[in-house]
Structure formats: C-alpha cells, structure tokens
CSV table of C-alpha atoms in Angstrom, one decimal:
chain,number,residue,atom,x,y,z
A,145,MET,CA,-39.9,42.6,-2.1
A,146,GLU,CA,-39.2,46.2,-2.7
A,147,LEU,CA,-35.9,48.1,-2.3
A,148,ASP,CA,-35.7,51.0,-0.1
A,149,GLU,CA,-32.2,51.0,0.4
A,150,PRO,CA,-29.8,53.2,-1.5
A,151,ALA,CA,-27.6,51.5,-4.7
A,152,GLY,CA,-24.9,49.8,-3.2
A,153,LYS,CA,-26.4,49.2,0.7
A,154,PRO,CA,-27.0,45.6,1.1
A,155,LEU,CA,-30.4,44.4,2.1
A,156,GLU,CA,-30.9,44.3,5.7
A,157,THR,CA,-32.1,41.1,5.8
A,158,GLY,CA,-29.3,39.4,4.7
A,159,ASN,CA,-31.2,37.7,1.9
A,160,PRO,CA,-29.8,37.7,-1.8
A,161,PRO,CA,-32.0,40.0,-4.5
A,162,THR,CA,-34.9,38.2,-5.7
A,163,PRO,CA,-35.7,38.0,-9.7
A,164,ASP,CA,-38.3,40.8,-8.8
A,165,ASP,CA,-34.9,42.8,-7.5
A,166,ALA,CA,-33.1,42.0,-10.8
A,167,ALA,CA,-33.7,45.7,-12.4
A,168,GLN,CA,-32.4,47.3,-9.5
A,169,LEU,CA,-29.4,45.0,-9.2
A,170,GLY,CA,-28.4,45.4,-12.9
A,171,SER,CA,-28.8,49.1,-12.4
A,172,ASP,CA,-26.5,48.7,-8.9
A,173,LEU,CA,-24.0,46.7,-10.9
A,174,ARG,CA,-23.5,48.9,-13.9
A,175,VAL,CA,-23.0,52.1,-11.7
A,176,ALA,CA,-20.5,50.3,-9.6
A,177,ILE,CA,-18.9,48.5,-12.5
A,178,ALA,CA,-18.3,51.7,-14.4
A,179,ARG,CA,-17.0,53.6,-11.1
A,180,ILE,CA,-14.5,51.2,-11.0
A,181,ALA,CA,-13.3,50.9,-14.6
A,182,ARG,CA,-13.3,55.0,-14.3
A,183,ARG,CA,-10.8,55.1,-11.6
A,184,LEU,CA,-8.5,52.5,-12.9
A,185,ARG,CA,-8.4,54.4,-16.1
A,186,GLN,CA,-7.5,57.9,-14.4
A,187,ALA,CA,-4.4,56.5,-13.2
A,188,HIS,CA,-3.2,56.0,-16.5
A,189,ALA,CA,-1.6,59.3,-18.5
A,190,VAL,CA,-3.7,61.1,-20.8
A,191,GLY,CA,-2.8,59.6,-24.4
A,192,ASP,CA,-2.2,56.5,-23.3
A,193,VAL,CA,-4.2,53.3,-25.0
A,194,THR,CA,-7.5,53.2,-24.2
A,195,ILE,CA,-9.6,50.5,-22.4
A,196,SER,CA,-10.7,49.2,-25.5
A,197,GLY,CA,-7.3,49.3,-27.1
A,198,VAL,CA,-6.3,47.2,-24.2
A,199,SER,CA,-9.0,44.7,-24.5
A,200,VAL,CA,-7.7,44.5,-28.4
A,201,LEU,CA,-4.4,44.0,-27.0
A,202,ALA,CA,-5.5,41.1,-24.6
A,203,ARG,CA,-7.2,39.2,-27.5
A,204,LEU,CA,-4.4,39.3,-29.7
A,205,ALA,CA,-1.8,38.5,-27.1
A,206,GLU,CA,-3.6,35.1,-27.1
A,207,GLY,CA,-3.3,34.9,-31.3
A,208,PRO,CA,-3.5,36.6,-34.3
A,209,ASP,CA,-7.0,37.3,-35.5
A,210,SER,CA,-8.9,39.3,-37.9
A,211,PRO,CA,-10.2,42.8,-37.6
A,212,GLY,CA,-13.8,41.2,-38.4
A,213,SER,CA,-13.3,38.7,-35.8
A,214,LEU,CA,-12.2,41.3,-33.2
A,215,ALA,CA,-14.9,43.4,-33.7
A,216,GLU,CA,-17.4,40.5,-33.3
A,217,LEU,CA,-15.5,39.4,-30.0
A,218,GLU,CA,-15.6,42.9,-28.7
A,219,ARG,CA,-19.5,43.8,-29.9
A,220,VAL,CA,-18.2,46.8,-31.5
A,221,ARG,CA,-18.8,48.1,-35.0
A,222,PRO,CA,-16.4,47.1,-37.8
A,223,GLN,CA,-15.7,50.8,-37.9
A,224,ALA,CA,-15.0,51.4,-34.5
A,225,MET,CA,-12.7,48.3,-34.5
A,226,ALA,CA,-11.0,49.8,-37.4
A,227,THR,CA,-10.4,52.9,-35.5
A,228,THR,CA,-8.9,51.2,-32.3
A,229,LEU,CA,-6.5,49.2,-34.6
A,230,ALA,CA,-5.3,52.1,-36.6
A,231,SER,CA,-4.3,53.6,-33.4
A,232,LEU,CA,-2.7,50.7,-31.7
A,233,GLU,CA,-0.9,50.0,-35.1
A,234,GLU,CA,0.1,53.9,-35.7
A,235,ARG,CA,1.8,53.5,-32.1
A,236,GLY,CA,3.6,50.2,-33.2
A,237,LEU,CA,1.6,48.1,-30.6
A,238,VAL,CA,0.3,45.8,-33.3
A,239,ARG,CA,1.2,44.9,-36.7
A,240,ARG,CA,-1.1,44.4,-39.7
A,241,GLY,CA,-0.5,41.2,-42.2
A,242,GLN,CA,-2.4,39.0,-44.7
A,243,ASP,CA,-3.9,35.8,-44.0
A,244,ALA,CA,-1.9,33.4,-45.3
A,245,ALA,CA,-4.7,30.9,-46.7
A,246,ASP,CA,-6.6,34.3,-48.2
A,247,GLY,CA,-4.1,37.4,-48.9
A,248,ARG,CA,-7.5,39.6,-49.0
A,249,ARG,CA,-8.0,39.3,-45.1
A,250,ALA,CA,-6.1,41.3,-43.1
A,251,ILE,CA,-4.6,39.3,-39.9
A,252,MET,CA,-3.4,41.9,-36.6
A,253,THR,CA,-0.7,40.5,-34.3
A,254,ILE,CA,0.3,42.0,-31.2
A,255,THR,CA,4.0,43.4,-31.2
A,256,ASP,CA,6.7,43.0,-28.6
A,257,GLU,CA,5.8,46.6,-27.8
A,258,GLY,CA,2.1,45.7,-27.5
A,259,ARG,CA,2.8,43.2,-25.0
A,260,ARG,CA,5.0,45.2,-22.6
A,261,VAL,CA,2.3,47.6,-22.7
A,262,LEU,CA,-0.4,45.1,-21.8
A,263,SER,CA,1.7,43.9,-19.1
A,264,GLU,CA,2.7,47.3,-17.6
A,265,ARG,CA,-1.0,48.5,-18.1
A,266,ARG,CA,-2.3,45.1,-16.5
A,267,SER,CA,0.2,45.3,-13.8
A,268,GLU,CA,-0.8,48.7,-12.4
A,269,SER,CA,-4.4,48.1,-12.5
A,270,GLU,CA,-3.7,44.7,-10.6
A,271,ARG,CA,-1.3,46.6,-7.9
A,272,ARG,CA,-3.8,49.5,-7.2
A,273,LEU,CA,-6.5,46.8,-7.1
A,274,ALA,CA,-4.5,44.7,-4.7
A,275,GLU,CA,-3.5,47.4,-2.7
A,276,VAL,CA,-7.1,49.0,-1.6
A,277,LEU,CA,-8.5,45.2,-1.1
A,278,GLY,CA,-5.7,44.4,1.1
A,279,ALA,CA,-5.9,47.6,3.1
A,280,GLU,CA,-9.7,48.6,3.2
A,281,PHE,CA,-11.6,45.0,3.0
A,282,THR,CA,-11.8,41.9,5.4
A,283,PRO,CA,-10.9,38.5,4.4
A,284,ALA,CA,-14.6,37.9,4.7
A,285,GLU,CA,-15.3,40.8,2.2
A,286,ARG,CA,-12.3,39.6,-0.2
A,287,HIS,CA,-14.0,35.9,-0.1
A,288,THR,CA,-17.3,37.4,-1.1
A,289,LEU,CA,-15.6,39.4,-4.0
A,290,ALA,CA,-13.5,36.2,-4.9
A,291,SER,CA,-16.9,34.2,-5.1
A,292,ALA,CA,-18.5,36.7,-7.4
A,293,VAL,CA,-15.8,36.8,-9.9
A,294,SER,CA,-17.3,33.8,-11.9
A,295,LEU,CA,-20.4,35.2,-11.7
A,296,LEU,CA,-19.4,38.6,-13.2
A,297,ASP,CA,-17.6,36.8,-16.1
A,298,ARG,CA,-20.6,34.7,-17.0
A,299,LEU,CA,-22.8,38.0,-16.8
A,300,ALA,CA,-19.9,39.5,-19.1
A,301,GLU,CA,-20.1,36.7,-21.5
A,302,ARG,CA,-23.8,36.7,-22.0
A,303,LEU,CA,-24.1,40.7,-22.1
C-alpha cells in the first residue's frame, strides 16, 4: 500500500498503516513527537532546566542512583550525563554523595528544591496539554490518543 497522503494526515481508508508503512509511520511519529516536545520546551524560561535535566530529576525522584546507571537508563554517554548532573548540582537540584557499600562510587540524590522544580515543570506541561486537549480535541479523539499512550511507552522502551 502506497502512502500518498502528507505526513500527519490519516489514511482515507481508515485502516491502520501496514508493516510496509513502518518507515513513513516512524518518520511521522518522529516529527510529531519532536514538535510536541519543542512546543512544551518553549513555555519555559531561558536558563530553565533542560528536558534531559527534567528526565534525570524524574528518575532520581524514584530513588538515588549512580551517574553511570543514570547514563545507561537515559541512553546517553557518561560524559553527557556528567554535564547534566553538574548543571543540576550547581543549581542545588541534586546532591552528590558516596555509596555506603562502595565509597568510590558516587550516588546522586534529588533535593527538595529539585522535587519542587520537577513538580512545577510537570504541572505546567500537563496544564498546557490538558488545556489544548480539552479545547481542541473531541472526546473520540482524546480516546484515540489515550489508547496510543501505552503503545508510545512501549516504543520508547524499545528504542
């Protein structure tokens, strides 16, 4: 099946894309997700915590972790994680400590200020999403998006 429709426009048949459409679907998803992320980022002041910083804060909100483990979980180079952690530490959003079992190993912990920033950032993004979803999408469209969330989560885990 050939896709003659522009990116983002549903197929006229109403049928879901076939495996042959995987490349086009992948491209369309990448563009749509990047646009959503960019628009959500634009709402935050210059100098605010980066998307990668927010992601690290969210992981540390679940519990302390080492820089190496955080780099693996975030799928970034250890050097990139070190830069992110240094920025968060400089702002007082995370604290560096030592592993009780292995004093040579650093352990990062989110601070109260880090939790506050994370909560504020999540609240603003969620408020903006809810506002647009409520005003611009029909109940049926919101149901379709809700059904896609678990698939997008699964896709993110496998990338």
